[in-house]
Coordinates of C-alpha atoms in Angstrom, one line a residue:
M28 CA -50.5 44.4 56.8
R29 CA -51.9 46.7 54.1
Q30 CA -50.7 50.2 54.0
H31 CA -52.6 52.5 56.4
S32 CA -52.3 55.5 58.8
D33 CA -52.2 55.3 62.6
D34 CA -55.6 57.1 62.7
L35 CA -57.2 54.3 60.7
V36 CA -56.2 51.7 63.3
E37 CA -58.1 53.7 65.9
V38 CA -61.2 54.1 63.7
L39 CA -61.4 50.4 62.9
A40 CA -61.6 49.7 66.7
G41 CA -64.9 51.6 66.8
S42 CA -67.9 52.2 64.6
F43 CA -67.4 53.1 60.9
E44 CA -68.9 52.9 57.5
R45 CA -67.2 51.2 54.5
E46 CA -67.6 51.2 50.7
L47 CA -65.8 49.1 48.1
T48 CA -64.9 50.4 44.6
V49 CA -62.6 49.1 41.9
N50 CA -60.1 50.6 39.6
V51 CA -59.4 48.9 36.2
F52 CA -56.0 48.5 34.7
H53 CA -54.6 47.3 31.4
G54 CA -50.9 46.7 32.2
S55 CA -49.8 49.9 34.1
N56 CA -52.5 52.1 32.5
R57 CA -55.5 52.9 34.6
M58 CA -58.5 52.7 32.4
L59 CA -61.4 53.4 34.8
E60 CA -61.6 54.3 38.5
N61 CA -64.0 54.3 41.4
L62 CA -66.5 51.9 39.8
R63 CA -69.2 50.6 42.1
F64 CA -68.6 47.0 43.2
E65 CA -71.4 45.0 44.6
S66 CA -72.1 41.4 46.0
W67 CA -68.4 40.9 46.4
S68 CA -66.2 38.5 48.2
L69 CA -62.5 38.0 48.6
D70 CA -61.0 34.8 50.1
A71 CA -57.4 34.3 50.9
D72 CA -55.8 31.0 51.9
L73 CA -52.1 30.6 52.6
G74 CA -52.3 26.9 51.8
R75 CA -53.2 27.5 48.1
N76 CA -50.7 28.1 45.3
I77 CA -52.8 31.0 44.2
P78 CA -53.9 32.3 47.6
H79 CA -56.5 35.0 46.7
Q80 CA -59.7 34.4 44.8
G81 CA -62.7 36.7 44.6
T82 CA -66.0 37.6 42.8
G83 CA -68.1 40.7 42.5
A84 CA -70.2 42.8 40.1
V85 CA -69.2 46.1 38.6
V86 CA -72.1 48.5 38.3
Y87 CA -71.6 51.2 35.7
T88 CA -73.7 54.2 34.7
S89 CA -73.2 55.1 31.1
V90 CA -72.1 58.6 30.2
D91 CA -72.5 58.7 26.4
G92 CA -74.4 55.4 25.8
E93 CA -71.2 53.2 26.1
S94 CA -71.3 49.7 27.3
L95 CA -68.9 47.9 29.7
V96 CA -70.0 44.4 28.5
P97 CA -66.8 42.8 27.1
V98 CA -66.9 40.9 23.8
G99 CA -64.1 38.3 23.6
T100 CA -60.8 40.1 23.8
E101 CA -62.5 43.5 23.4
G102 CA -63.8 45.7 26.2
V103 CA -62.2 47.4 29.2
L104 CA -63.3 44.5 31.5
S105 CA -62.3 41.7 29.2
P106 CA -60.6 38.9 31.1
F107 CA -58.0 38.8 28.3
R108 CA -56.6 42.1 29.5
A109 CA -58.1 43.5 32.7
R110 CA -56.7 43.7 36.1
I111 CA -58.6 45.3 39.0
E112 CA -57.7 47.0 42.2
P113 CA -60.5 46.8 44.9
V114 CA -60.3 49.8 47.2
M115 CA -62.1 50.0 50.5
T116 CA -62.9 53.4 51.9
I117 CA -63.5 53.7 55.6
R118 CA -65.6 56.7 57.0
A119 CA -66.3 57.8 60.5
G120 CA -67.6 61.3 61.0
D121 CA -65.2 63.6 59.3
F122 CA -62.6 60.9 58.9
S123 CA -62.1 59.1 55.6
E124 CA -59.3 56.8 54.3
S125 CA -59.0 54.4 51.4
V126 CA -57.2 51.1 51.6
S127 CA -56.0 49.2 48.5
L128 CA -56.8 45.4 48.9
G129 CA -54.2 44.7 46.1
T130 CA -54.2 44.1 42.4
F131 CA -55.8 41.0 40.9
R132 CA -56.1 39.4 37.5
V133 CA -59.6 39.1 36.0
V134 CA -59.9 35.4 35.0
A135 CA -63.6 35.2 34.0
V136 CA -66.8 37.1 33.3
P137 CA -69.6 34.8 34.5
F138 CA -72.3 37.2 33.4
A139 CA -72.8 40.7 31.8
L140 CA -75.8 42.7 30.8
D141 CA -76.7 46.2 29.7
S142 CA -79.7 48.3 30.7
T143 CA -81.1 50.1 27.7
T144 CA -83.7 52.7 26.8
E145 CA -85.4 53.9 23.6
R146 CA -84.8 57.5 22.5
D147 CA -85.6 59.0 19.1
G148 CA -85.9 55.6 17.6
R149 CA -82.5 54.5 18.9
T150 CA -81.6 52.0 21.6
L151 CA -79.2 53.5 24.1
V152 CA -77.2 51.9 26.9
V153 CA -77.9 53.6 30.2
G154 CA -75.8 51.2 32.4
S155 CA -73.9 47.9 32.6
R156 CA -73.6 45.2 35.2
V157 CA -70.6 42.9 34.8
G158 CA -69.7 40.0 37.0
L159 CA -66.0 39.3 37.6
K160 CA -64.0 36.4 38.9
F161 CA -60.5 37.4 39.9
E162 CA -57.3 35.9 41.3
S163 CA -54.1 37.2 42.9
L164 CA -51.0 37.8 40.6
E165 CA -49.5 34.3 41.4
S166 CA -51.9 33.2 38.6
S167 CA -49.9 35.1 36.0
I168 CA -46.8 33.2 37.1
A169 CA -48.7 29.9 37.0
R170 CA -49.7 30.6 33.4
W171 CA -46.2 31.6 32.3
G172 CA -44.3 28.4 31.7
F173 CA -40.7 27.7 31.2
R174 CA -40.0 27.2 27.4
F175 CA -37.0 25.0 28.3
P176 CA -35.8 23.4 31.5
E177 CA -34.1 26.0 33.7
Q178 CA -31.3 25.8 36.1
S179 CA -30.2 27.7 39.2
E180 CA -26.5 27.6 39.8
A181 CA -25.0 26.6 43.2
G182 CA -24.5 29.8 45.2
A183 CA -27.3 31.7 43.5
S184 CA -29.4 34.0 45.6
A185 CA -32.9 32.6 46.3
F186 CA -34.4 36.1 46.2
G187 CA -32.5 36.8 43.0
E188 CA -33.9 33.7 41.4
I189 CA -37.5 34.7 42.4
R190 CA -36.9 38.1 40.9
R191 CA -35.5 36.4 37.7
F192 CA -38.3 33.9 37.3
T193 CA -41.2 36.4 37.9
S194 CA -39.9 39.8 36.6
M195 CA -41.8 41.3 39.5
P196 CA -40.8 43.4 42.6
V197 CA -39.4 41.4 45.5
E198 CA -39.4 42.6 49.1
V199 CA -36.4 41.0 51.0
D200 CA -38.0 40.6 54.4
V201 CA -36.1 37.5 55.6
D202 CA -32.4 36.6 55.3
D203 CA -31.4 35.6 51.8
V204 CA -30.1 32.1 51.2
A205 CA -27.5 31.0 48.7
L206 CA -28.6 27.8 47.0
P207 CA -26.2 25.0 48.2
A208 CA -26.3 23.0 44.9
V209 CA -27.3 23.2 41.3
K210 CA -31.1 23.1 41.0
P211 CA -32.8 22.1 37.8
W212 CA -36.4 23.3 37.2
E213 CA -38.7 21.3 35.0
A214 CA -40.5 22.8 31.9
K215 CA -44.1 21.8 32.7
Q216 CA -47.5 23.2 33.4
G217 CA -47.2 25.6 36.3
G218 CA -43.5 24.9 36.6
R219 CA -42.4 28.5 37.0
L220 CA -44.8 29.0 40.0
D221 CA -43.6 25.7 41.5
A222 CA -40.0 26.9 41.3
V223 CA -40.9 30.2 43.1
L224 CA -42.8 28.3 45.8
E225 CA -39.9 25.9 46.3
L226 CA -37.5 28.9 46.6
G227 CA -39.8 30.3 49.2
R228 CA -39.6 27.1 51.2
T229 CA -35.8 27.3 50.9
L230 CA -36.0 30.8 52.5
G231 CA -38.0 29.3 55.5
G232 CA -41.5 30.2 54.6
S233 CA -44.1 30.7 51.9
A234 CA -43.6 32.9 48.8
V235 CA -46.7 35.1 48.3
V236 CA -47.5 38.3 46.4
N237 CA -48.6 40.9 48.8
S238 CA -51.1 43.8 48.4
R239 CA -48.3 46.0 47.1
G240 CA -47.8 43.6 44.2
A241 CA -44.4 42.4 45.4
W242 CA -43.2 38.9 46.2
H243 CA -42.3 38.4 49.8
I244 CA -41.7 35.5 52.3
I245 CA -44.2 34.7 55.0
P246 CA -42.1 32.9 57.7
D247 CA -43.2 29.5 59.0
A248 CA -42.4 30.7 62.5
I249 CA -45.0 32.7 64.4
G250 CA -43.6 36.0 65.5
E251 CA -45.0 39.0 67.5
P252 CA -48.5 40.3 66.7
V253 CA -48.8 43.2 64.3
A254 CA -52.6 43.5 64.4
T255 CA -55.5 43.1 66.8
L256 CA -58.8 41.5 66.0
T257 CA -61.9 42.7 67.8
L258 CA -64.4 39.9 68.6
G259 CA -67.4 42.1 69.6
E260 CA -70.9 41.0 70.6
M261 CA -71.7 39.3 67.3
G262 CA -68.3 37.5 67.1
T263 CA -67.7 33.8 67.4
V264 CA -64.7 31.6 68.2
L265 CA -64.3 27.9 67.5
D266 CA -61.5 27.3 69.9
V267 CA -60.0 23.8 69.7
A268 CA -57.2 24.3 72.2
D269 CA -58.2 21.2 74.1
E270 CA -57.8 19.0 71.0
I271 CA -54.5 17.2 70.9
D272 CA -53.2 15.3 67.9
T273 CA -49.9 13.5 68.2
D274 CA -49.6 12.2 64.6
T275 CA -47.4 15.1 63.5
V276 CA -45.3 15.2 66.7
Y277 CA -42.2 13.3 65.6
N278 CA -39.4 12.6 68.1
E279 CA -37.0 11.1 65.5
V280 CA -36.1 12.3 62.0
V281 CA -34.3 10.2 59.4
G282 CA -32.8 12.1 56.5
I283 CA -32.0 10.3 53.2
F284 CA -30.1 12.4 50.7
E285 CA -27.5 12.1 47.8
D286 CA -24.2 14.0 47.5
A287 CA -23.0 15.7 44.4
A288 CA -21.7 12.4 43.0
G289 CA -25.0 10.6 43.6
K290 CA -23.8 8.6 46.6
P291 CA -26.3 8.2 49.5
L292 CA -26.1 10.4 52.6
Y293 CA -27.9 9.6 55.8
A294 CA -28.5 11.5 59.0
V295 CA -30.6 10.7 62.1
E296 CA -31.6 13.0 64.9
S297 CA -33.7 11.8 68.0
V298 CA -35.1 13.2 71.2
T299 CA -33.2 11.5 74.0
A300 CA -34.6 13.2 77.1
G301 CA -37.9 14.4 78.5
P302 CA -41.5 13.3 77.9
L303 CA -40.9 13.0 74.2
S304 CA -37.8 10.8 74.5
V305 CA -37.6 7.9 72.1
D306 CA -36.9 5.7 75.1
G307 CA -39.9 7.0 77.1
A308 CA -43.6 6.3 77.3
Y309 CA -44.3 8.2 74.0
E310 CA -42.1 5.7 72.2
V311 CA -40.8 6.4 68.7
N312 CA -42.6 8.4 66.0
T313 CA -40.3 8.6 63.0
R314 CA -40.4 11.1 60.1
Y315 CA -38.4 10.6 56.9
Y316 CA -37.0 13.7 55.2
S317 CA -35.2 14.4 51.9
S318 CA -34.1 17.4 49.9
D319 CA -32.2 17.7 46.6
L320 CA -30.6 20.9 48.0
V321 CA -28.6 18.8 50.6
K322 CA -25.3 17.6 49.2
T323 CA -22.9 17.2 52.2
Q324 CA -23.0 15.4 55.5
A325 CA -22.9 18.7 57.5
Q326 CA -25.9 19.9 55.5
A327 CA -27.7 16.6 56.1
N328 CA -27.1 16.8 59.9
S329 CA -28.3 20.4 60.0
A330 CA -31.4 19.6 58.0
V331 CA -32.7 16.8 60.2
K332 CA -32.0 18.7 63.3
A333 CA -34.0 21.7 62.0
V334 CA -36.9 19.4 61.1
L335 CA -36.9 17.7 64.5
D336 CA -36.7 21.1 66.3
Q337 CA -39.7 22.3 64.4
S338 CA -41.7 19.1 65.3
I339 CA -41.0 19.1 69.0
G340 CA -40.9 22.8 69.6
S341 CA -44.6 23.2 69.2
Q342 CA -47.8 21.8 67.9
K343 CA -49.9 24.0 65.7
Y344 CA -53.7 24.1 65.6
D345 CA -56.2 26.3 63.9
V346 CA -58.7 28.6 65.6
Q347 CA -61.8 29.7 63.5
I348 CA -62.9 33.3 64.3
Q349 CA -65.7 35.5 63.1
C350 CA -64.9 39.1 64.1
H351 CA -65.3 42.7 63.0
M352 CA -64.1 43.7 59.5
N353 CA -60.5 44.8 59.4
P354 CA -59.3 45.4 55.8
L355 CA -55.7 45.9 56.9
L356 CA -55.2 42.2 57.7
E357 CA -53.3 40.0 55.2
I358 CA -52.5 36.3 55.2
G359 CA -49.2 35.7 57.0
D360 CA -49.8 38.5 59.5
V361 CA -49.6 37.6 63.2
A362 CA -52.7 38.8 65.0
A363 CA -53.9 38.9 68.6
L364 CA -57.6 38.4 69.5
E365 CA -59.3 40.6 72.0
G366 CA -62.6 39.8 73.8
W367 CA -62.1 36.1 74.2
R368 CA -61.8 34.1 77.4
R369 CA -58.1 33.5 77.0
P370 CA -55.4 35.3 75.0
I371 CA -55.0 34.0 71.4
V372 CA -52.1 35.0 69.2
G373 CA -51.5 33.3 65.8
Q374 CA -50.6 33.5 62.2
V375 CA -53.4 34.4 59.8
R376 CA -53.9 31.4 57.5
Q377 CA -57.2 32.3 55.9
I378 CA -59.4 35.4 55.6
S379 CA -62.8 35.8 54.0
L380 CA -64.0 39.3 53.3
S381 CA -67.3 40.4 51.8
D382 CA -69.9 43.1 52.0
S383 CA -70.8 41.9 55.5
P384 CA -69.6 43.9 58.5
L385 CA -68.0 40.7 59.8
M386 CA -65.1 38.7 58.4
N387 CA -63.9 35.1 59.0
V388 CA -60.3 34.5 60.0
T389 CA -58.4 31.3 60.7
L390 CA -55.5 31.8 63.1
R391 CA -52.8 29.1 63.4
V392 CA -51.7 29.0 67.0
E393 CA -48.7 27.2 68.6
R394 CA -49.0 25.0 71.6
E395 CA -45.7 24.5 73.4
L396 CA -44.7 20.9 74.0
T397 CA -41.3 21.5 75.7

């Protein structure tokens, strides 16, 4: 979740007003602050390599006739240099608190215009309106390619490699993993980001930059809820709990690997008892799995068992929710929904925020099969 006070959680459960402004940075230098931001939206999707994408318009009142319209690489809002920090301020009575939604890279200016007036024979700028498209900081790593093929040595820390490849802060919020084998990384378009995302999978989840500007790992497993969503009278839920899809429920996993000398390694793990047994009415549904990080028979056996356990332990399905705005929520958070006909707890996979009082959220919920 984004940083907040305990009082803010209580305020968000009731009636409140909100306002979004942006601060503008060049590197670590804050160039402008508290700019009006209108017609904005911010979408987050855990399934994208660059999860956060947004748009909006900066509205600026000129002080001394200056313009905020960028020209090429020049101008405080030029996409060649600008980063923005959207800040949402929540007010209720005497209460007021601001929440940073994170720092984002400006990637395009789709439109820009100045309002002018004539005075003493001169044309003066009285204000500017500049449209912005922006993305989360994963985009900087996607743009920064390897100059030459890289290599991670066997035994290297996965978190340490993420830190080395990105030169960004890293929050160690799951157990670190030592890479079991030498891992080469290809010098290609987007190769540095691909390496970081694969290291995240090695750590048991998804590597994402959070609102504090640090890389962290969102675990695949759904844990205990850290937030509560309020449905309210205007809220909607598209609940597909009655929909069952067996295509991804595998009761047998076949692993195909190579050892350090390039010789093949095989491992098989099957369900042999219960309603999902390979000898039962469900019959056999086989998944094939490989990984170049597996180099021994013990690692192969462990890998296929983990994949099988994940398959039969639960089936995940998505619930689409429209609920009251909660700016504290981030993708990867586990949230509980209040006000629905049955309890729903799931991992936040998608969030759509805008200047609407409602937001759209996709929760990934587990259905137990055993």
